Structure formats: C-alpha cells, structure tokens
Coordinates of C-alpha atoms in Angstrom, one line a residue:
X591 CA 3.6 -8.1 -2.8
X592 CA 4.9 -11.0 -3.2
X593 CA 5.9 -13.5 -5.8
X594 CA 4.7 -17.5 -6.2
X595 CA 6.1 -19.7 -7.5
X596 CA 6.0 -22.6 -9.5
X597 CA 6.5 -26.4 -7.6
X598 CA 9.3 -25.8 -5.4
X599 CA 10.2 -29.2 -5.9
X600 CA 10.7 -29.6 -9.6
X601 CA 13.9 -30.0 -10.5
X602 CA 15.7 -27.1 -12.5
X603 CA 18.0 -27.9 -15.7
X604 CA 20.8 -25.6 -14.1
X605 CA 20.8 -26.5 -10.3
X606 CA 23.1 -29.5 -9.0
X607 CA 21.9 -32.4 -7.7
X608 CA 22.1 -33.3 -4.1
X609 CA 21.7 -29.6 -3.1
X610 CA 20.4 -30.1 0.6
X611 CA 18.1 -27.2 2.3
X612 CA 16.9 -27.0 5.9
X613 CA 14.3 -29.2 7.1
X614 CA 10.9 -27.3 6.5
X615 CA 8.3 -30.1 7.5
X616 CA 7.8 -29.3 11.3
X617 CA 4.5 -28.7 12.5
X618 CA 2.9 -26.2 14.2
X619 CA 1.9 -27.5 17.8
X620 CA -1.2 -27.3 19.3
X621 CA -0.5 -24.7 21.0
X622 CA 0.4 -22.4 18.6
X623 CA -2.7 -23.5 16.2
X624 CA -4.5 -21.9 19.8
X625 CA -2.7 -18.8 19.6
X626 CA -3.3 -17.9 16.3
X627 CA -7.3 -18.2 16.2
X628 CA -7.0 -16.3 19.9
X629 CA -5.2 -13.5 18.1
X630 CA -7.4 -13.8 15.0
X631 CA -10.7 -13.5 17.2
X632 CA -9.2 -10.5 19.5
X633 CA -8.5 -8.6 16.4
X634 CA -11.8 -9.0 14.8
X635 CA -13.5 -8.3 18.7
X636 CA -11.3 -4.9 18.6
X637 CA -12.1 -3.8 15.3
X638 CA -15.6 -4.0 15.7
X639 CA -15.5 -2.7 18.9
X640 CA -13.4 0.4 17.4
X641 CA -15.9 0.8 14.1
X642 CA -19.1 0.3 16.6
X643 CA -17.3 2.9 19.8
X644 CA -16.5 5.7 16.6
X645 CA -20.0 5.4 15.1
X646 CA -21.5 6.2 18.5
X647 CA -19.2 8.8 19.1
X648 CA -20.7 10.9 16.6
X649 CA -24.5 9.5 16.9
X650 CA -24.4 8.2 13.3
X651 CA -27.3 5.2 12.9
X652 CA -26.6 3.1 10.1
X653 CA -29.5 1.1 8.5
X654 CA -29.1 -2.5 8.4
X655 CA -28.5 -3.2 4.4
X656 CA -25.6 -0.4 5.1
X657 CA -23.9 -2.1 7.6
X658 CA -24.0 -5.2 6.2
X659 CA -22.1 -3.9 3.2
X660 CA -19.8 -2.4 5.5
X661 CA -18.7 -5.6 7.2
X662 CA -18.2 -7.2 4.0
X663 CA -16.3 -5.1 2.6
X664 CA -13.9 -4.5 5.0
X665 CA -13.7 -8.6 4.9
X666 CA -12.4 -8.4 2.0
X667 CA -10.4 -5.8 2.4
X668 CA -8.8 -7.4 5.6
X669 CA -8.9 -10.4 3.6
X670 CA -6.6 -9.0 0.7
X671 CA -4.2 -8.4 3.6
X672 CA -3.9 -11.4 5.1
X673 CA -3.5 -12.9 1.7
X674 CA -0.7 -10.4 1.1
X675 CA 0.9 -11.7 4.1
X676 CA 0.6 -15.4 3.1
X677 CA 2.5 -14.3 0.0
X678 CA 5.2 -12.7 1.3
X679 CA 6.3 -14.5 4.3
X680 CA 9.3 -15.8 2.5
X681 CA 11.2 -12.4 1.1
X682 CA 12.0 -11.9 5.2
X683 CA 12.2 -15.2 6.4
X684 CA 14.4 -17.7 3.4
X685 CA 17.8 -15.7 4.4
X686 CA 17.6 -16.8 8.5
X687 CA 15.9 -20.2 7.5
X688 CA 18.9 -20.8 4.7
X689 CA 21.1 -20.3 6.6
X690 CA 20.4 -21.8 10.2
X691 CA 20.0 -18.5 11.7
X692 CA 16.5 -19.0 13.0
X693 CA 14.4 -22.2 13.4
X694 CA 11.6 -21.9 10.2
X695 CA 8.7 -21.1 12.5
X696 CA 10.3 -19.0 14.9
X697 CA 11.4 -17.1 12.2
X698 CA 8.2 -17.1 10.7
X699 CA 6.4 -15.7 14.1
X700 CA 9.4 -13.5 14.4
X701 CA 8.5 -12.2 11.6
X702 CA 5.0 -11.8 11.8
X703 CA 5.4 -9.9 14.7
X704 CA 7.8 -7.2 12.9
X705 CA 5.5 -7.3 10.1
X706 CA 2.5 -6.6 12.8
X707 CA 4.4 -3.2 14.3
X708 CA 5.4 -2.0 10.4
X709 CA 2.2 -1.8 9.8
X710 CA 1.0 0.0 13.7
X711 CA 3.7 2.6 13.2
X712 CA 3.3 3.6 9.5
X713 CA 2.6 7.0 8.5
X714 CA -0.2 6.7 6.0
X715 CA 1.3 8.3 3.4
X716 CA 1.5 5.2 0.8
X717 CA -2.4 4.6 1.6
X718 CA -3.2 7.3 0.2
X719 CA -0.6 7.2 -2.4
X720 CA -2.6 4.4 -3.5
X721 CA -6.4 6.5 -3.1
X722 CA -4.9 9.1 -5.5
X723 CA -4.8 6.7 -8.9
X724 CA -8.9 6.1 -8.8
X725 CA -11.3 8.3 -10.3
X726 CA -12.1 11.4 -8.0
X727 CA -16.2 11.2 -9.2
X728 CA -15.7 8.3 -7.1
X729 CA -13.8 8.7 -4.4
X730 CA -16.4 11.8 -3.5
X731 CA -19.2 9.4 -4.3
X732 CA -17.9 6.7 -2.1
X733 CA -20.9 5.8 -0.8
X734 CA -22.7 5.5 -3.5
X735 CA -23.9 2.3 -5.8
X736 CA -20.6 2.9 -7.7
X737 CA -18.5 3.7 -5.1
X738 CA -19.4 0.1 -3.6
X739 CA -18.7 -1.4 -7.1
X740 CA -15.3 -0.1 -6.9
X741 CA -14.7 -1.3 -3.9
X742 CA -16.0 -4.7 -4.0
X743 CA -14.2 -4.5 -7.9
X744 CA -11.0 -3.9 -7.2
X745 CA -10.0 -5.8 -3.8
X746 CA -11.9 -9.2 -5.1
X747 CA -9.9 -8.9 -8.9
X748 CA -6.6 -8.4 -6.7
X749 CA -7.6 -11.3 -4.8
X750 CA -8.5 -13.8 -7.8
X751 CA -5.4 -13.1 -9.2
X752 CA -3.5 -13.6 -5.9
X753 CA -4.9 -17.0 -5.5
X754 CA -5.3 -17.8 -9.2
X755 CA -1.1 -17.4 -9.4
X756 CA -0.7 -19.1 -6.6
X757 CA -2.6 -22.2 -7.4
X758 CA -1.0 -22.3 -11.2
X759 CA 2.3 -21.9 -9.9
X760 CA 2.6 -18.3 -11.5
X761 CA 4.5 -15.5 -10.2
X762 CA 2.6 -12.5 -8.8
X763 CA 3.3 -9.4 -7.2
X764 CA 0.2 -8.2 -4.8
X765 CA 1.0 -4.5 -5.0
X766 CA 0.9 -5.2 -9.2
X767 CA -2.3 -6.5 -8.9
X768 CA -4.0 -4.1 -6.7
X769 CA -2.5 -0.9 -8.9
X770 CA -3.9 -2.9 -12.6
X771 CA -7.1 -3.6 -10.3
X772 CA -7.5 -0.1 -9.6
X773 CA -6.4 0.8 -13.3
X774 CA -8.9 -1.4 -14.6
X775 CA -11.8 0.1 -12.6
X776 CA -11.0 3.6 -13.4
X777 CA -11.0 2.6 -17.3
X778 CA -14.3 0.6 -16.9
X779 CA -16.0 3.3 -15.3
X780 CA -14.7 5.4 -17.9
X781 CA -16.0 3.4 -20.9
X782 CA -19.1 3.2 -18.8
X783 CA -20.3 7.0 -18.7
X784 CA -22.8 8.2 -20.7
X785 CA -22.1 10.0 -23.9
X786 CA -20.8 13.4 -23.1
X787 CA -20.4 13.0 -19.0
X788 CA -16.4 13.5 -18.6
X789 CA -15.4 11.2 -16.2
X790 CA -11.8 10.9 -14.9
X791 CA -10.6 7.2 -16.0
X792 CA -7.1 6.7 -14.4
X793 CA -4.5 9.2 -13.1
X794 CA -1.6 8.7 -15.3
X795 CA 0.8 10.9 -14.0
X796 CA 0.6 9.3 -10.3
X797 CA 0.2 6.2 -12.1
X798 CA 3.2 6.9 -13.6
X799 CA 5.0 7.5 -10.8
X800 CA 3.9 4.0 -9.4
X801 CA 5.3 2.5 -12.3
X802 CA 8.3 3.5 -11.6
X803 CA 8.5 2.6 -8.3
X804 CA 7.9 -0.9 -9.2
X805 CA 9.9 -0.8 -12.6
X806 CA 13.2 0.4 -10.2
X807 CA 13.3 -0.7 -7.1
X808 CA 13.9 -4.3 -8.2
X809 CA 16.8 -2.8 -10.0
X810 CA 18.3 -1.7 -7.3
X811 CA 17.7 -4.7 -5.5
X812 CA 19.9 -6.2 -8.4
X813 CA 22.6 -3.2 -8.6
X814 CA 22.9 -2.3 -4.7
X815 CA 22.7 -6.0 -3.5
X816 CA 25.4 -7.1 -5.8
X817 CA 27.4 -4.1 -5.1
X818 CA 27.4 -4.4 -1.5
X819 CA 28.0 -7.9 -1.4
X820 CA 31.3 -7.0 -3.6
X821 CA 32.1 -4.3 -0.4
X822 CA 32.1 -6.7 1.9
X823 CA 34.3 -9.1 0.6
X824 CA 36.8 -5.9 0.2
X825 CA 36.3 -5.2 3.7
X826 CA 35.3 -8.0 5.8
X827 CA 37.0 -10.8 5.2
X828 CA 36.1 -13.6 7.0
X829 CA 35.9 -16.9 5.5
X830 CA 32.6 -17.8 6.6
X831 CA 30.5 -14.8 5.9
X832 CA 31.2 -16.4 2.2
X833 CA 30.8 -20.0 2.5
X834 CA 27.9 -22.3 2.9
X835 CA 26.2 -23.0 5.7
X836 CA 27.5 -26.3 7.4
X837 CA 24.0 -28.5 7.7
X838 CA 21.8 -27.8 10.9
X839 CA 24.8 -25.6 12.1
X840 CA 23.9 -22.0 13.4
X841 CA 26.3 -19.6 12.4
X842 CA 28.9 -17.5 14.6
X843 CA 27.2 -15.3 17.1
X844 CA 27.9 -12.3 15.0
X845 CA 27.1 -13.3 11.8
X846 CA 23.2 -14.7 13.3
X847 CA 22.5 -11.4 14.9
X848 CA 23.3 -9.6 11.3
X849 CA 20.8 -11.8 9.4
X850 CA 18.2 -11.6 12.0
X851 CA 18.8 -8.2 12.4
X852 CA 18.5 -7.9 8.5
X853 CA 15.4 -9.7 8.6
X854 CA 13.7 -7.9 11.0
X855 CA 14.2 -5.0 9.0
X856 CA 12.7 -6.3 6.0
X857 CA 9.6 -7.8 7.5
X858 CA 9.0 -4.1 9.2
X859 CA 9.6 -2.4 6.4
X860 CA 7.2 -4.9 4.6
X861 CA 4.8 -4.1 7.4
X862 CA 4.9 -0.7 6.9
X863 CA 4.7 -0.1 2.9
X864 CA 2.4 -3.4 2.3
X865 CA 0.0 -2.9 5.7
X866 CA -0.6 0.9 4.1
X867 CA -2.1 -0.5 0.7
X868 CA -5.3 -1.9 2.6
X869 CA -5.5 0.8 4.9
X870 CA -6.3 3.7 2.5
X871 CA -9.1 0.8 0.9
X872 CA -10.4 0.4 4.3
X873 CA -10.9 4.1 5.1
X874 CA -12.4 5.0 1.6
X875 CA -14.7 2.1 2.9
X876 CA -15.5 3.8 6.1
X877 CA -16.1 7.2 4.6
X878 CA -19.0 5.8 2.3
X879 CA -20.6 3.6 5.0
X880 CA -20.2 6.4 7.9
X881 CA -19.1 10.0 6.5
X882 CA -20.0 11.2 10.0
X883 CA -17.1 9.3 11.4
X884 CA -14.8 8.9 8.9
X885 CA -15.1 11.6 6.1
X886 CA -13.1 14.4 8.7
X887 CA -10.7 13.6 10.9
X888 CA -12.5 14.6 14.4
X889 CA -9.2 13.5 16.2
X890 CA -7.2 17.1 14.7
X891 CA -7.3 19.2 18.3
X892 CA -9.6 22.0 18.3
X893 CA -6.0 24.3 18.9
X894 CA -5.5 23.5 15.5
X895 CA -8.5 25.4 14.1
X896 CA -7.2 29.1 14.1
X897 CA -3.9 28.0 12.1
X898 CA -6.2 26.1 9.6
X899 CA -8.4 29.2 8.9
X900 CA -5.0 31.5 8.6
X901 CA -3.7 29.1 5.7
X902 CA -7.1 29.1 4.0
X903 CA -7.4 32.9 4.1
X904 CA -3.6 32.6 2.5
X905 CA -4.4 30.6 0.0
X906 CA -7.4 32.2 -0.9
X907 CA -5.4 35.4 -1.3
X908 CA -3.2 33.2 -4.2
X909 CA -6.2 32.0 -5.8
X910 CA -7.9 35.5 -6.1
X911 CA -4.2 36.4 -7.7
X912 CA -4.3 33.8 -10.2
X913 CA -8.0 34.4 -11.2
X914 CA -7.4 37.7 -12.4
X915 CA -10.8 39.5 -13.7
X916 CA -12.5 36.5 -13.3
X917 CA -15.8 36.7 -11.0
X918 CA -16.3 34.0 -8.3
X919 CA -18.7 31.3 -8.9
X920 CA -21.4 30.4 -6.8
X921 CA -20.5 27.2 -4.6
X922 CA -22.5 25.1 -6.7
X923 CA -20.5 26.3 -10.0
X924 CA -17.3 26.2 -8.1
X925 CA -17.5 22.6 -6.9
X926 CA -18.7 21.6 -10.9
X927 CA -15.9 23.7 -12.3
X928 CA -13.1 22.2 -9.7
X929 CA -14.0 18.4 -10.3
X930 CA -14.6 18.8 -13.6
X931 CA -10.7 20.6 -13.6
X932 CA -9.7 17.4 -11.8
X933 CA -10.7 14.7 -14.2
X934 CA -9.5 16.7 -17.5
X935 CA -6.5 17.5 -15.6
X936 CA -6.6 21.1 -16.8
X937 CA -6.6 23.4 -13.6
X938 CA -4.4 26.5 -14.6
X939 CA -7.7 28.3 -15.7
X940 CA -8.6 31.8 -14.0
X941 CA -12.4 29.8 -13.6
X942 CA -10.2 27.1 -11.8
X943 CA -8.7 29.4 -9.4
X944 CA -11.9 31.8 -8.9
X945 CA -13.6 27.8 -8.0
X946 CA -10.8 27.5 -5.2
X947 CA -11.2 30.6 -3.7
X948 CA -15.2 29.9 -3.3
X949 CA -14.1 26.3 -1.9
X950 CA -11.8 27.9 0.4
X951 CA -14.6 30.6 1.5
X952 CA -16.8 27.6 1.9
X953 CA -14.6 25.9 4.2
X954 CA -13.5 28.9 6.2
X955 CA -16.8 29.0 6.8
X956 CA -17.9 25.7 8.0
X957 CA -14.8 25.7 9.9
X958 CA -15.6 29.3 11.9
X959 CA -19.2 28.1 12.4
X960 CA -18.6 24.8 13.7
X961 CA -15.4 26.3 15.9
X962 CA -13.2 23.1 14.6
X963 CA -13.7 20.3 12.8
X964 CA -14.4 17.9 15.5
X965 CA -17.7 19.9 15.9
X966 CA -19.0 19.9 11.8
X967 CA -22.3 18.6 12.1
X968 CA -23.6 15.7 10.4
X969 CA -25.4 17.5 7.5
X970 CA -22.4 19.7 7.4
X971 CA -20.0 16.6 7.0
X972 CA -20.3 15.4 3.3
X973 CA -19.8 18.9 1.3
X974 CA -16.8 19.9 3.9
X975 CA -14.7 17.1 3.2
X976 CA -15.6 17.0 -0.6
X977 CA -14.5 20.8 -0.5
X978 CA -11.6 20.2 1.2
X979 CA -10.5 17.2 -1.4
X980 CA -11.2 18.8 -4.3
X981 CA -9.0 21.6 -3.1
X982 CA -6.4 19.7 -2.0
X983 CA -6.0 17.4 -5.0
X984 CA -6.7 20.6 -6.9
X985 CA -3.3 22.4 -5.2
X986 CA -1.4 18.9 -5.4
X987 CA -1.6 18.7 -9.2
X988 CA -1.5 22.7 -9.7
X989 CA 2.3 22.3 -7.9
X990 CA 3.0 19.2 -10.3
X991 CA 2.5 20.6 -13.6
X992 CA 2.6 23.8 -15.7
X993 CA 1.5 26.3 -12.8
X994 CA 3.8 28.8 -12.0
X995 CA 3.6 30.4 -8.5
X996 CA 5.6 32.8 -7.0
X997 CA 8.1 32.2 -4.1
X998 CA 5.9 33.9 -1.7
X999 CA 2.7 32.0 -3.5
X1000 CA 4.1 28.4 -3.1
X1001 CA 5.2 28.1 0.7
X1002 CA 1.4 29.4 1.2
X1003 CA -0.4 26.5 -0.7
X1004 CA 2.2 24.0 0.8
X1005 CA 1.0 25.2 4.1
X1006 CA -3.0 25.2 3.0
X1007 CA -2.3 21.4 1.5
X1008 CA -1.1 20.4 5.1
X1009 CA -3.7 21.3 6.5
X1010 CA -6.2 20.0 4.7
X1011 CA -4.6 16.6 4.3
X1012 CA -4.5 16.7 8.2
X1013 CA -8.1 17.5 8.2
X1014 CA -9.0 14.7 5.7
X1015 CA -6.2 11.7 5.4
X1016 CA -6.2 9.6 8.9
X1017 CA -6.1 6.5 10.0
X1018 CA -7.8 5.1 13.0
X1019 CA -5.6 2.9 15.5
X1020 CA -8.4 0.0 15.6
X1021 CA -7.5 0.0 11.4
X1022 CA -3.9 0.3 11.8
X1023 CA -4.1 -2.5 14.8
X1024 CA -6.8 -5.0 12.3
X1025 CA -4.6 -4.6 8.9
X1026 CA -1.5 -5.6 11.4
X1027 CA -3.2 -8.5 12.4
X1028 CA -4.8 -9.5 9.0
X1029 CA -0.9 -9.1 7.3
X1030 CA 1.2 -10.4 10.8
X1031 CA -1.6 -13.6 11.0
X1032 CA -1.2 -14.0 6.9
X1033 CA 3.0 -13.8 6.8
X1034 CA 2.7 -17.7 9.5
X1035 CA 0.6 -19.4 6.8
X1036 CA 1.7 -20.7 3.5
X1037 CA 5.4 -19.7 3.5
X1038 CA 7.1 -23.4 2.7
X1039 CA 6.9 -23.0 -1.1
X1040 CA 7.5 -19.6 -1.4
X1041 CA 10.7 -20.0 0.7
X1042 CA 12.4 -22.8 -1.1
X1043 CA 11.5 -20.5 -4.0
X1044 CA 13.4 -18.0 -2.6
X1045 CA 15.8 -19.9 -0.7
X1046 CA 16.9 -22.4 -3.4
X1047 CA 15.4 -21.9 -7.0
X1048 CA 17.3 -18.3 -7.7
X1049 CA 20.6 -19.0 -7.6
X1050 CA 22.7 -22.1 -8.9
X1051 CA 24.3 -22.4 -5.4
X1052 CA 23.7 -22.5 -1.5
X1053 CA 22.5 -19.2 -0.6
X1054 CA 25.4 -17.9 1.3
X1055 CA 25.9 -15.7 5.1
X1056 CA 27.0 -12.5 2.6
X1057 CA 24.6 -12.9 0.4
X1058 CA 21.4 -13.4 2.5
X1059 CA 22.6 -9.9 4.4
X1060 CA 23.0 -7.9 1.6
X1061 CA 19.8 -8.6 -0.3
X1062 CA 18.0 -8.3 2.4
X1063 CA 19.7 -4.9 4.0
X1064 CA 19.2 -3.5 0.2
X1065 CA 15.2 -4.7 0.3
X1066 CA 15.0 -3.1 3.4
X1067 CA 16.5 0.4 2.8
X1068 CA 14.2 0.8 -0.4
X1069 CA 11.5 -0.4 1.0
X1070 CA 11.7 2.5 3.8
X1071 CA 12.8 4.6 1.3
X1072 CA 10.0 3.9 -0.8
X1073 CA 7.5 4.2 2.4
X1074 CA 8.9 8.0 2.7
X1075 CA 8.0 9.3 -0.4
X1076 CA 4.7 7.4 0.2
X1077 CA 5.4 5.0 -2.9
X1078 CA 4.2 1.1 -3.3
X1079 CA 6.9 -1.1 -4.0
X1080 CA 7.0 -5.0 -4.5
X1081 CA 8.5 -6.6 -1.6
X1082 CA 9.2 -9.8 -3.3
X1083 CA 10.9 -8.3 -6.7
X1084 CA 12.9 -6.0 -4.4
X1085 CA 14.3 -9.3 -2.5
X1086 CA 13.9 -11.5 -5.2
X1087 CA 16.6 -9.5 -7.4
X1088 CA 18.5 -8.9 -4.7
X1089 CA 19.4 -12.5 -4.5
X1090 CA 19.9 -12.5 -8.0
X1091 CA 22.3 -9.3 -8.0
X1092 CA 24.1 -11.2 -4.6
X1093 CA 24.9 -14.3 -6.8
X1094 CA 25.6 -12.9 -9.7
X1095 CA 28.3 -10.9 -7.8
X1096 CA 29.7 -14.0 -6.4
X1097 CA 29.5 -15.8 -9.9
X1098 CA 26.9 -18.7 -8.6
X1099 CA 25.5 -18.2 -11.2
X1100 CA 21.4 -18.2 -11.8
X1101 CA 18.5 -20.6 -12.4
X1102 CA 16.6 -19.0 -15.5
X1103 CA 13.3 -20.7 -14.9
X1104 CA 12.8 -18.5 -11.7
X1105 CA 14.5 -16.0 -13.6
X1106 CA 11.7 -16.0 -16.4
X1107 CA 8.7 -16.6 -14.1
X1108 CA 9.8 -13.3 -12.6
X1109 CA 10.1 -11.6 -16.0
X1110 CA 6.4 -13.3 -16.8
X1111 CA 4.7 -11.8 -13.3
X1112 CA 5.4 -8.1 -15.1
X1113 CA 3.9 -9.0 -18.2
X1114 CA 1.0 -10.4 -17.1
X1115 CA -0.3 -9.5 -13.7
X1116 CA -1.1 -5.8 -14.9
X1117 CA -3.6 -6.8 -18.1
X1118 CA -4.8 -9.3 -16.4
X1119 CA -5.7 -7.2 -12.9
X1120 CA -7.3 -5.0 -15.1
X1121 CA -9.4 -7.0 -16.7
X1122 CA -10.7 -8.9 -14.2
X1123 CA -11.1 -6.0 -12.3
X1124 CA -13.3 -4.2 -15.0
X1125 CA -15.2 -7.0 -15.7
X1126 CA -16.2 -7.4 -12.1
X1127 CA -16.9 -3.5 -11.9
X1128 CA -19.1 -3.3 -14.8
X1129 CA -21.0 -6.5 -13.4
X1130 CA -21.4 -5.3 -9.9
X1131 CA -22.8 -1.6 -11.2
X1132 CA -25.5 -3.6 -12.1
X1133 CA -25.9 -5.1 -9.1
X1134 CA -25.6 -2.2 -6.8

C-alpha cells in the first residue's frame, strides 16, 4: 500500500543543499531483463496450468464467454498486485540503499524475493478480512452479472487511482484505495436496488475496524519508531549506529546484517499482509466462474467430516435454544430470513435462530449424503456453500454484537464457525504462488522515485544506521501483528511515519511538503476510490 510521491528531485524549502544520496542510476543487465520475463512467463504457465488441472478435477466445462471473463479478471486482479508491488518497493528497500547496506538492485531483488515467500506462506486470514466489507447479495451471487460488475468495479477503480497518483505525483496508499473501492461499490449497488429490495450497502462495523487499522498503525509507526530509536541510544552506544553514512562506504559487519535483517522482515511482512488483499479478490473470482472448484474447499480430508457434522448438530442444539417457540422455516424461508438478517444487521431474532438451525439441518445433510465435502456434487455445490456462508457470517456477527450466549453456548458456535470457515475460506497454492509472483515481479520495477522519497524527502537530515533499523523493525512488527488479527494495514504510512517518529527523536527535524502529501493521501484516496469505483459499477451493470 504504498505511497507516491511528488518529483523526487524538486528541491524542498527545509532540506540543505548539497545533501548527497547513493547512486540510483545503474541499469538492469541483460541478463536480469531475461530473468524477469522467464519468471513472469513460468508464473502465468503455472497458474493456468493450476486453474485448467482444478477445473478438470471436478469435470466442470466452462463455456467460452465464461472463461474469457475469468482470465480477465484475474488479469486484473494479478495486475492490481503487481502494481501494489511497483508501489511499495521503497518502504523495505530506502533503509539498506541509504545507507550502503545493499547495492540498490540487489536490494531490490532481495526484496522481491522476501516479498515473493510473505505472500506463499500467509494464512488467508486478511483475504478474507477484506471479502467481509462487500455486500453478501453479492458475494453469494458472485457469478452473476453483478457479481462481475463488482469485480471488474472495484480492482480497475483501485487501479486508476494507483496510477492516476502516481503519474500527478500524489500520495496514495493501495490498501486505501481498494477498501474506498470496495466501499464505493457496496454504496452504488445500494442506491441501485429497486424500491423496497433491502440490499446490504457496506459493512460498517468491519469497516470500522479497517479504519482503524489504517488510522493507528502509522501512529505507532510514529510513537514506537521514535521510542525505540530513543532505547538504543540509552543502550547501545556506538558512535556510528548514529552518524551518517560515510559515501559509498558499507557499514560495520554488524550494523549491515541488522538493516538487512530489518529489511527482510518488512518486505515479508509486506508479502504477507499486501499479497492477501488480491488473494481473497481472486478466489471470489474463481467461485463465480467455477463454483464446482472453488465454492468448497475439496482439499479438507474426508477424516474431517464426522467432527464437522458433531459441531453442526451442537450448534444446532444453540440455535433451537435461542429460537424459543418459534417453528422452523422451510429451507427456502430460512435462507430469505438469514440473508435478509445479514444485510439489516439484525440477527438476534428467534426467526433468525429457527433460519440457522434449518441451514445447519441443510448442511448436515449434504454433508452425510455426500460422505465429505470433497464428494458434494456439482448441483449440490452452490446452495452448500451459500448455506454454510450465510451461517458463518450469521454466527460471526451474532458473537460481535448484542447476542448473549451462554458459556457452554459460545465455545460450541466457535467450534461450528471453524469449521465452516475451513470448509469454505482457502486458498489454492497455484493463487498463493501467481499473487507472489505478480507482487515479488512488481516490488523490481519503479522503486527509484519512491525511494528517494523515502530515503531523502522525510527528514531534514541523512537518514541515519539507528534510524533506518528502528522504523523499519516497528513497520515490521505491526505489519505481522496486523496479518494475525487478519487486518489490512498500509505498508508505506507504517514506514513512512516511522521515519518521521525516528527523526523527530533525533531532532533532524522534518520536511513538511512530504509531511503534507502524506496528510493529503488520507483525505483524498477514500472519496475518490469510492467514487470512481461506483461510477464504474453502475456503468458495468449495464454492460453485464
């Protein structure tokens, strides 16, 4: 998520003259240029090799028009990635360029490569962090003209604005954009629906709690980088770690191997927060195009079944509880009352409960008849995993707001959720291995701006050994943090502030053009995300 800049080379009121920074100029050689179209073209070979080996797995044909729309699509998807990466190269790379510790494009590959296994090794959980915010009419109508709209919507608006900033020299944040893309579809489809059809607009609540994942963490960037760099002097106190970099000198042994190390850990932590964003895109993709493949996970061992059913049975026992003299629905009824639940965001009804205990019926059924969920048929395949999301996002917000169960009650929908996330939220490796590709390839492309940005326009001094180290061990511990609790976080405000906090610490003082481009990025990339982003929904439900 990263921020651009404007002209790195425009002189700013408050920095001195004569400030020298490393030499940035060196080409790639021929060789490398090689290399990174051979890794381009086996990424895209193993991805459709992946997409075309899961498809035929399952026996699933896909008519032409279909298939086109899925390439395209995950293009662009792919494409928001690698764009991601092109911005965000410099938030792990300025530190070890500023300060001699790596060569500019070995620490550019270096950190492509770290970016690369982030992303192979991430758990998931911020992709679909990020599938939560959008409307759940159509997330279960992914396939769908208006699922499509949404799609295509969201990741081209992110994109524009990407690539608009970038060209006007404007800061942007990537992960700001996508969330006011998404924001803006789920208000235009809203606005859209036709007089007295509810529709679910935008999650607040979890959009809440984006917000202030990306309203803190650069914060703390500014607090804990500043207040570390202030330990250190206390307890380290060698000269150098505090003065600037002699030109084109490396620094002691030690001192390289903390900043690389420090760098590595950012660009994997990058990896694995920013890769995830795509990801949960790309598999919302897959489930429209091919719900026979994608919509359940098939790869959940067929051992797991008997422990599934147990859970549902349990949970079933708490819904009947909570729905008191209220008759069950018939599974029509209770699929209406559920997702209509969903998008008012009023589920502590006894019709709400009665709904989930038919859903869970439903799916202890399909489950039992099928003898796993590697075996639900084809036909099968679209009302299972709608039943088994509209439950789970059903329990999710029930154990977020007003409900009140019982400590017996709650360890038993806890264990039910579990289960059906693991039956419903997965991620194939040939996905995992493309986004790490599309972000790694992005992160060696574009970075010379962004890291004199970094490197040079923040503070009113040389970017010192301390300093570089402690913004970027702070970046790196929130952005794992972050990844945890499955939240999106900007990479570049995280690392951004933390230089800022680091030189305010040392009393270098600050350059407040940079400092106000920053501040302009969270005024404008929201609104103007989700706008574009509605705009280009409303125009594409015409055309699909």
């Amino acid at each position: 998520m990263a921020t651009v800049y404007a002209d790195p080379n425009a002189a700013d009121p408050g920095e001195p003259s004569g400030q020298k920074g490393p030499k940035l100029d060196k080409k790639a050689s021929p060789l490398g240029t090689i290399i990174f179209f051979a890794l381009l073209a086996m990424g895209i070979g193993y991805g459709i090799k992946g997409l075309l080996d899961d498809i035929n797995s399952v026996h699933e044909t896909l008519e032409l028009g279909v298939f086109a729309l899925l390439g395209l699509a995950l293009l662009i998807a792919l494409g928001f990635e690698f764009v991601n990466g092109f911005h965000d190269t410099a938030n792990a790379v300025a530190t070890v360029i500023y300060t001699n510790s790596l060569p500019p494009l070995v620490a550019v590959v270096w950190s492509g490569l770290f970016n690369f296994l982030g992303v192979i090794v991430s758990s998931g959980a911020v992709a679909y962090g990020i599938v939560t915010l959008l409307p759940v009419e159509l997330i279960l109508q992914v396939g769908s003209g208006a699922g499509y709209a949404m799609i295509f919507a969201l990741l081209l608006a992110a994109i524009i604005w990407n690539l608009g900033t970038w060209a006007m020299g404007i800061p942007n944040s990537s992960s700001h954009a996508l969330i006011g893309s998404i924001m803006g579809v789920g208000l235009a489809n809203q606005l859209m629906a036709p007089a007295g059809q509810a529709t679910s607009g935008v999650d607040w609540g979890q959009a809440l709690n984006v917000f202030k994942a990306l309203l803190f963490s650069p914060l703390m960037g500014f607090v804990f980088s500043a207040a570390l760099l202030f330990v250190m002097k206390a307890l380290v106190r060698s000269k150098k770690l505090y003065e600037e970099p002699a030109a084109d000198a490396p620094p002691p042994l030690w001192i390289r191997a903390l900043l690389v190390l420090t760098c590595t850990g950012v660009s994997f932590a990058h990896g694995g927060n920013d890769g995830q964003k795509g990801m949960g895109l790309i598999m919302l993709i897959l489930i429209g195009a091919a719900p026979t493949a994608y919509a359940l996970n098939r790869t959940m061992p067929d051992s797991a079944t008997p422990a599934f059913i147990q859970s549902a049975n349990d949970a079933r026992t708490v819904f009947i509880t909570h729905a008191g003299a209220k008759g069950l629905p018939t599974i029509t009824i209770a699929r209406e009352t559920v997702g209509a639940a969903l998008r008012d965001k009023q589920l502590d009804k006894p019709e709400v409960y009665a709904g989930l205990a038919v859903l869970s019926d439903d799916i202890v059924h399909s489950l039992k008849t099928s003898g796993a969920i590697a075996h639900v048929p084809a036909a099968a395949t679209p009302n299972l995993r709608n039943d088994m999301y509209l439950t789970g996002d059903a329990i999710r917000l029930l154990q977020k707001g007003s409900a009140s169960f019982t400590a017996e009650e709650a360890p038993k929908l806890k264990a039910y959720s579990g289960h059906l996330e693991k039956g419903t939220r997965f991620i194939p490796t040939w996905v995992k291995v493309c986004v790490a590709v599309a972000l790694g390839l992005g992160t060696m492309v574009g970075w010379k701006r962004i890291v004199v940005t970094v490197g040079e326009k923040i503070g009113k001094t040389h970017l010192t050994y301390a300093q570089g180290a402690s913004a970027e061990l702070v970046a790196a511990g929130t952005i794992l943090a972050a990844e945890a609790y499955g939240l999106p976080v900007s990479t570049t405000h995280i690392l951004s502030s933390g230089i800022a906090g680091s030189m305010a610490a040392n009393g270098s003082g600050l350059q407040w053009s940079t400092v106000r481009s920053i501040a302009l990025a969270w005024v404008t990339t929201l609104p103007a995300a989700m706008a574009i982003a509605g705009i280009l929904y409303v125009i594409l439900r015409q055309v699909f």
